[in-house]
Coordinates of C-alpha atoms in Angstrom, one line a residue:
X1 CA -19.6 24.7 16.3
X2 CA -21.2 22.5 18.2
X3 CA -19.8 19.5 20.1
X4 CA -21.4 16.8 18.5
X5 CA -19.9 17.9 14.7
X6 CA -16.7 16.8 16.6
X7 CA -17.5 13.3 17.8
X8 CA -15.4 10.7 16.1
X9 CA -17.2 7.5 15.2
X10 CA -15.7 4.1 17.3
X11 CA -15.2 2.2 14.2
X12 CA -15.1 2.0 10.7
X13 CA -16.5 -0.7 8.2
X14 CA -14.9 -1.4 5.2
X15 CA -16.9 -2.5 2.5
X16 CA -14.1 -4.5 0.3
X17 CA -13.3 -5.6 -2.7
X18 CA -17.0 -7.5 -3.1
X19 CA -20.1 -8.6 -1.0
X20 CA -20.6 -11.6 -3.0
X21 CA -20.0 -14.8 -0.2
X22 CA -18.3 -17.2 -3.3
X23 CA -15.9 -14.2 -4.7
X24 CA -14.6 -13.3 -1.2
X25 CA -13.7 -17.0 -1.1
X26 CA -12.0 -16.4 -4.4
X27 CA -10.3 -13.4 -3.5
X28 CA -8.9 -14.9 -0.2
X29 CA -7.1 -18.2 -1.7
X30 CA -5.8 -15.5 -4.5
X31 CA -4.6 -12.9 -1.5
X32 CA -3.3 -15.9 0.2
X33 CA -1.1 -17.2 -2.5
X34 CA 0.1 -13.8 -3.4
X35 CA 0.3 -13.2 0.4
X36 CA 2.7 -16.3 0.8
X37 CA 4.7 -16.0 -1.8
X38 CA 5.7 -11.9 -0.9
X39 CA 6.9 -13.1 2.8
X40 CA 8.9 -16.3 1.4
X41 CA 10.1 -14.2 -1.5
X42 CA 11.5 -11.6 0.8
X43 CA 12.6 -13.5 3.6
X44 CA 14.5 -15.5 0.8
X45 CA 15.8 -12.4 -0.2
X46 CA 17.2 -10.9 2.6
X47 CA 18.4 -14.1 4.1
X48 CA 20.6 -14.3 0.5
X49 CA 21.7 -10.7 0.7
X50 CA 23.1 -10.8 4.5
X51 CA 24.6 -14.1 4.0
X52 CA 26.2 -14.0 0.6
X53 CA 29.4 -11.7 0.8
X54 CA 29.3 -11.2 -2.6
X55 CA 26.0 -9.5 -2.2
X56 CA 27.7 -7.2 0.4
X57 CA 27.1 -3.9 -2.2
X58 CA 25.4 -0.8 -2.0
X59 CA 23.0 -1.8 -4.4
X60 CA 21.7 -5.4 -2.8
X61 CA 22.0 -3.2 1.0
X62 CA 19.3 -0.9 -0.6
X63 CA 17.6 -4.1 -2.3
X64 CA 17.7 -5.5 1.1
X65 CA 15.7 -2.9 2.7
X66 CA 13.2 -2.6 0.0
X67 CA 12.2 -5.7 0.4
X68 CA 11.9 -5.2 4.9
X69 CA 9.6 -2.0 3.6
X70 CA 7.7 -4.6 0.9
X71 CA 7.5 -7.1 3.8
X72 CA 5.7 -4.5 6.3
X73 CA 4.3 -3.2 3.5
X74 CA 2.2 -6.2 2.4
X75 CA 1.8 -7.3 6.6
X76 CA -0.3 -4.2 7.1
X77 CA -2.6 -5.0 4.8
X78 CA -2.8 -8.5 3.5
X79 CA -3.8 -10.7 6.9
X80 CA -6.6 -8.1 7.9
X81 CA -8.2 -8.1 4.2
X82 CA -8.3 -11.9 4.2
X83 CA -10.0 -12.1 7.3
X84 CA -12.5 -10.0 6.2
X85 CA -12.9 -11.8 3.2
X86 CA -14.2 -14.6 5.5
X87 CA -16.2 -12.3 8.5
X88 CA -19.3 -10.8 7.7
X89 CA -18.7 -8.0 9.7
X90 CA -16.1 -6.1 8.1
X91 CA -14.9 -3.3 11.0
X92 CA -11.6 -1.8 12.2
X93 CA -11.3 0.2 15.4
X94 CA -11.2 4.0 14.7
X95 CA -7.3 3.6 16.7
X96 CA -6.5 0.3 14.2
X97 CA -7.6 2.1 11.0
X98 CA -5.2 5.2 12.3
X99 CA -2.6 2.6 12.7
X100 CA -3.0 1.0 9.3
X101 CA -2.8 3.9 7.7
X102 CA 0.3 5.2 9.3
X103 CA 2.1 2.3 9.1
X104 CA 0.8 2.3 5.2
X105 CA 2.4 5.8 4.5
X106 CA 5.3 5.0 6.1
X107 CA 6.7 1.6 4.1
X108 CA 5.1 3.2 1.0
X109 CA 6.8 6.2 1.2
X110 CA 10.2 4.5 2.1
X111 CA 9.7 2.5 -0.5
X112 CA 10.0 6.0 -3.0
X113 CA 12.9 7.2 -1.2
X114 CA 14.9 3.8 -1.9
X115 CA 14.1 3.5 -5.0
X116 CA 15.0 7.0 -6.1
X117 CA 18.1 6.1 -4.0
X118 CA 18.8 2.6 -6.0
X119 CA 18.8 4.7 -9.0
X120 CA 21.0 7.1 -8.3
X121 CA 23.3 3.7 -6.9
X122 CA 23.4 2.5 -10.3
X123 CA 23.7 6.3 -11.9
X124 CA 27.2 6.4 -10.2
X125 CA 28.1 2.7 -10.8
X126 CA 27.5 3.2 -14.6
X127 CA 28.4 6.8 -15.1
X128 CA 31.0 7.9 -12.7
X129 CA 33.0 3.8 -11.8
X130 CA 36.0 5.5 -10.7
X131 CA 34.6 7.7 -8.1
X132 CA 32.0 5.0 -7.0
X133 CA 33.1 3.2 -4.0
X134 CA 34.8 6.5 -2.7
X135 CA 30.9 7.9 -2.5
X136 CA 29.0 4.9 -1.7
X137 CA 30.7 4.1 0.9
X138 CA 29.2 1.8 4.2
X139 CA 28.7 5.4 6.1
X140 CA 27.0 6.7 2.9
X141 CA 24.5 3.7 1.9
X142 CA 24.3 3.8 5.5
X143 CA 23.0 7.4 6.0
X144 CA 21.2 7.6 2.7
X145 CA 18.5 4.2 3.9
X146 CA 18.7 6.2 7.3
X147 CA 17.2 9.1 5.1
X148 CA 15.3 6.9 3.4
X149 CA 13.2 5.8 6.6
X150 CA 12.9 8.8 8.3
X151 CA 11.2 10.6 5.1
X152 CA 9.0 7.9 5.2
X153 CA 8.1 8.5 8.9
X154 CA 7.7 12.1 8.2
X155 CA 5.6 12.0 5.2
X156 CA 3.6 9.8 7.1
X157 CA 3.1 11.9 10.2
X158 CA 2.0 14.9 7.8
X159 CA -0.5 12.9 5.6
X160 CA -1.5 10.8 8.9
X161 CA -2.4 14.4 10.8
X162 CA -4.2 16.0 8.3
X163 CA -6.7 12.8 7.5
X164 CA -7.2 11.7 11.1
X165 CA -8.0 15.5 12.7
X166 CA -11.2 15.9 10.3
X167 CA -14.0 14.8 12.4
X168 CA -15.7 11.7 11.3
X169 CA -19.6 11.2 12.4
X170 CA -22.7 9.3 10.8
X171 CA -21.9 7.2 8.0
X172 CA -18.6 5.3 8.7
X173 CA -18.7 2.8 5.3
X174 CA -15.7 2.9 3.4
X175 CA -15.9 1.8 -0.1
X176 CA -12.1 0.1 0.2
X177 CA -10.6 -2.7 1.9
X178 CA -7.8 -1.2 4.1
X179 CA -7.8 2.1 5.5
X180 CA -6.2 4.8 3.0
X181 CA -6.4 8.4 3.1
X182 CA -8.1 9.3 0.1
X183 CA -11.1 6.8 1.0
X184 CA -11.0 8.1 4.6
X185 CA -11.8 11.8 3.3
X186 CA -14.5 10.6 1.3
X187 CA -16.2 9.4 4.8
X188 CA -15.4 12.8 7.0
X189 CA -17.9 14.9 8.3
X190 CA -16.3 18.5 7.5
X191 CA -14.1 20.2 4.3
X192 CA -11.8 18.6 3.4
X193 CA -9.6 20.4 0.8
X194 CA -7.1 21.9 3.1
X195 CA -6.7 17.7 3.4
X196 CA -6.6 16.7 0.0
X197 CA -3.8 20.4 -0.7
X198 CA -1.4 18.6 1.8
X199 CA -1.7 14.9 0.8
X200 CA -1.5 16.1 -3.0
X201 CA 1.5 18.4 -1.6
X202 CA 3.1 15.5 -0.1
X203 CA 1.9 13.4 -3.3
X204 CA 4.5 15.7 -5.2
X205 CA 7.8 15.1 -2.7
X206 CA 7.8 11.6 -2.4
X207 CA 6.0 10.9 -5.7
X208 CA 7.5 13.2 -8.6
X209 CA 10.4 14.6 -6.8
X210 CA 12.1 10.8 -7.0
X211 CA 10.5 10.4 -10.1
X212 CA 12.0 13.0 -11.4
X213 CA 15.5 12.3 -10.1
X214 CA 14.9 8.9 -11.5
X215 CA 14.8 9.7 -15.0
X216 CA 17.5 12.4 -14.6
X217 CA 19.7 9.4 -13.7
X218 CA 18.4 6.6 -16.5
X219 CA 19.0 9.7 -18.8
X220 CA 22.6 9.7 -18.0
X221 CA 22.7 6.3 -17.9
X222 CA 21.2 5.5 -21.1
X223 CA 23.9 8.3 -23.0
X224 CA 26.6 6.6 -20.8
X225 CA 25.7 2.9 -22.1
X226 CA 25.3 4.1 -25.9
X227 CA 28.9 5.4 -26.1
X228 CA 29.8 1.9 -24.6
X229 CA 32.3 0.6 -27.5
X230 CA 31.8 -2.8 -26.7
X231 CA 28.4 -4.7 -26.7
X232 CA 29.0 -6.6 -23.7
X233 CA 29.5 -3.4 -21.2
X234 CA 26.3 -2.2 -23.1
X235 CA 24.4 -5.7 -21.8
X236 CA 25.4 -5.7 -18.7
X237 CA 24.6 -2.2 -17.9
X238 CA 20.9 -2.5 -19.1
X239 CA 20.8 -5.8 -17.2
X240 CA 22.0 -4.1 -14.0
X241 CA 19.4 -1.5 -14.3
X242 CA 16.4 -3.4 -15.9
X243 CA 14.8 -5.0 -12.7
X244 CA 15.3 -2.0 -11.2
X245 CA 13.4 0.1 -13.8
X246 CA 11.0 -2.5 -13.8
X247 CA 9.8 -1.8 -10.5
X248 CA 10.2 1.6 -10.3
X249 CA 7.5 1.9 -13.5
X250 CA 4.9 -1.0 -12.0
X251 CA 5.2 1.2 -8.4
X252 CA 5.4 4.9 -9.4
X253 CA 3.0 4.1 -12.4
X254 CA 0.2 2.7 -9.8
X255 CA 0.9 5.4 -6.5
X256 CA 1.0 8.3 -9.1
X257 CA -2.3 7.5 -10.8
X258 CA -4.3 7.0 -7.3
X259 CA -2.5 9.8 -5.5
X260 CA -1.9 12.5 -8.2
X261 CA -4.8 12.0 -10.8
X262 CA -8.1 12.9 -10.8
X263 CA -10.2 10.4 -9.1
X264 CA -12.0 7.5 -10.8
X265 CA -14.4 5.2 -9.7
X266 CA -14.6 3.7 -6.8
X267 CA -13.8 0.3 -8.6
X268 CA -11.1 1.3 -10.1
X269 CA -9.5 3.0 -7.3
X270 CA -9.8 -0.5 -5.7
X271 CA -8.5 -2.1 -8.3
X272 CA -5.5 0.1 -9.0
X273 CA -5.3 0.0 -4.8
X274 CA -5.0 -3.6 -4.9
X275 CA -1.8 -3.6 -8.2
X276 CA 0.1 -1.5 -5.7
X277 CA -0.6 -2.9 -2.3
X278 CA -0.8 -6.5 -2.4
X279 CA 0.8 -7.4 -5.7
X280 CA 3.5 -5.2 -6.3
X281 CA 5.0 -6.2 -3.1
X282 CA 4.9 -9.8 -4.5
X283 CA 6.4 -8.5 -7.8
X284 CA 9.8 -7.2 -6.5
X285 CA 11.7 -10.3 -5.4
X286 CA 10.6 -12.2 -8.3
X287 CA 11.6 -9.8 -10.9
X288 CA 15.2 -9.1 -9.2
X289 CA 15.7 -12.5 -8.1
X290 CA 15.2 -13.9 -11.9
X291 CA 16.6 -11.5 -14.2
X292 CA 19.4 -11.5 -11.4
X293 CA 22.5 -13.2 -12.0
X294 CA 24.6 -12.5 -9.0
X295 CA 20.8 -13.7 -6.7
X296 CA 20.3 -16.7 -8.7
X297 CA 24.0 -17.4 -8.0
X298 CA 23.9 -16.2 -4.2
X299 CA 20.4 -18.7 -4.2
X300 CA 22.3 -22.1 -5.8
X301 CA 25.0 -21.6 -3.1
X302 CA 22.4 -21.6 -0.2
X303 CA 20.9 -24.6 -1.8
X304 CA 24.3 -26.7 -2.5
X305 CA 25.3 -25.4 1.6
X306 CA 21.9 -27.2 2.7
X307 CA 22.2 -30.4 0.6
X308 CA 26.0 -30.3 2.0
X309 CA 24.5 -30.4 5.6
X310 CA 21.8 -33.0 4.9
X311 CA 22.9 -35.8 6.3

């Protein structure tokens, strides 16, 4: 083959979510706002769970690191969108979009691992109480984020590798707004099944291999809390677990349809692109800091300890 079928393009241009001047205005105050309210959201969040010593659990330790993964998560990809949203000349450097897509498949991918993790938390919390701080122990949360992190770094490596050694040549437009595997193949200049076998390989261990653990443990749960005798165990248990499930469906439900479903079009792959990037991030401290009682607690403390310090 010759030398040229192997030369890799300087830059890529990424069409976004529209090409219409007034709705990239639109679409930047609505990433902005979502933007602003994911960092205060998880700032606030971690800030509660490191100072409140009641929050010193395995579960808010896990909690805390998904929101550092949501964090870096929504950095990666937010700021760049936005300033493409006001830049006619969409383009990332062939070594940024690498890095953004890395960086991508690492905090989404840790983000699976901790909340298979979480769940299995709360499996032992609800279904085994009397063995439960002998196993989750500091070493043990401590060792299981660990694990949690370093699958993300691997999955990434694998996925990462097998996008970025196609070559890419000629037409270097890609019909998305960050730089994500799938669209990446779309744009390569060779086969790329060998590709799409090993993402869609990966797809299956840190997609449906958690899910699947996931509902073996809200199975167990759910018989556990049913032959609860008294209503109030029964409340508290779903209440423990409901945020929890919450984002678990809204983030496995959007990754699994992009990454394990036939492909739709292009529009919708956005659009389902944009539920799991940019808002779900947002999502996650709001929906465990308000149907959380023990947050909403931790967060009235915080405020009562600054109005004490206000002169």
């Amino acid at each position: 083959m010759s030398q040229t079928n192997h030369t890799w393009v300087a830059e890529f241009l990424l069409l976004g979510l529209s090409d219409d001047p007034q709705t990239q205005v639109l679409l930047f105050v609505l990433f902005l706002g979502i933007y602003l309210v994911t960092v205060l959201g998880s700032l606030l969040l971690i800030y509660l769970v490191l100072s409140d010593s009641q929050l010193h659990t395995p579960m808010y330790f896990f909690l805390c690191n998904l929101s550092v993964a949501d964090l870096c998560f929504s950095t990666n990809i937010v700021p760049q969108a936005m300033v493409h949203m006001l830049t006619r000349r969409k383009v990332i450097s062939f070594m940024g979009c690498a890095a953004q897509l890395f960086l991508f498949l690492i905090f989404g991918a840790t983000q699976c691992a901790l909340l298979a993790v979480m769940s299995y938390d709360r499996y032992l919390a609800i279904c085994d109480p009397m063995h439960y701080s002998l196993i989750m122990t500091r070493r043990m949360c401590g060792f299981l984020a660990l694990g949690c992190w370093i699958s993300g770094i691997v999955i990434s490596l694998v996925d990462a590798t097998f996008t970025l050694r196609l070559p890419f040549q000629g037409d270097n437009r890609i019909a998305h707004f960050f730089c994500e595997a799938p669209a990446l193949l779309t744009v390569a200049s060779a086969d790329t099944h060998n590709s799409q076998m090993v993402i869609f390989l990966m797809g299956v261990i840190i997609l449906l291999a958690p899910v699947s653990l996931i509902l073996a443990s809200y199975c167990s749960i759910i018989v556990t809390v049913v032959k609860m005798k008294t209503t109030s165990g029964r409340l508290k248990a779903f209440s423990t677990c409901g945020s929890h499930l919450l984002v678990v469906i809204l983030f496995y439900g959007t990754a699994i349809i992009s990454y394990m479903t036939p492909k739709s079009s292009k529009e919708q792959v956005k659009l389902i692109s944009v539920f799991y990037a940019v808002i779900n991030p947002m999502l996650n401290p709001l929906i465990y800091s308000l149907r959380n009682k023990d947050v909403k607690r931790a967060f009235r403390n915080a405020t009562n300890r600054v109005k004490t310090c206000t002169p």
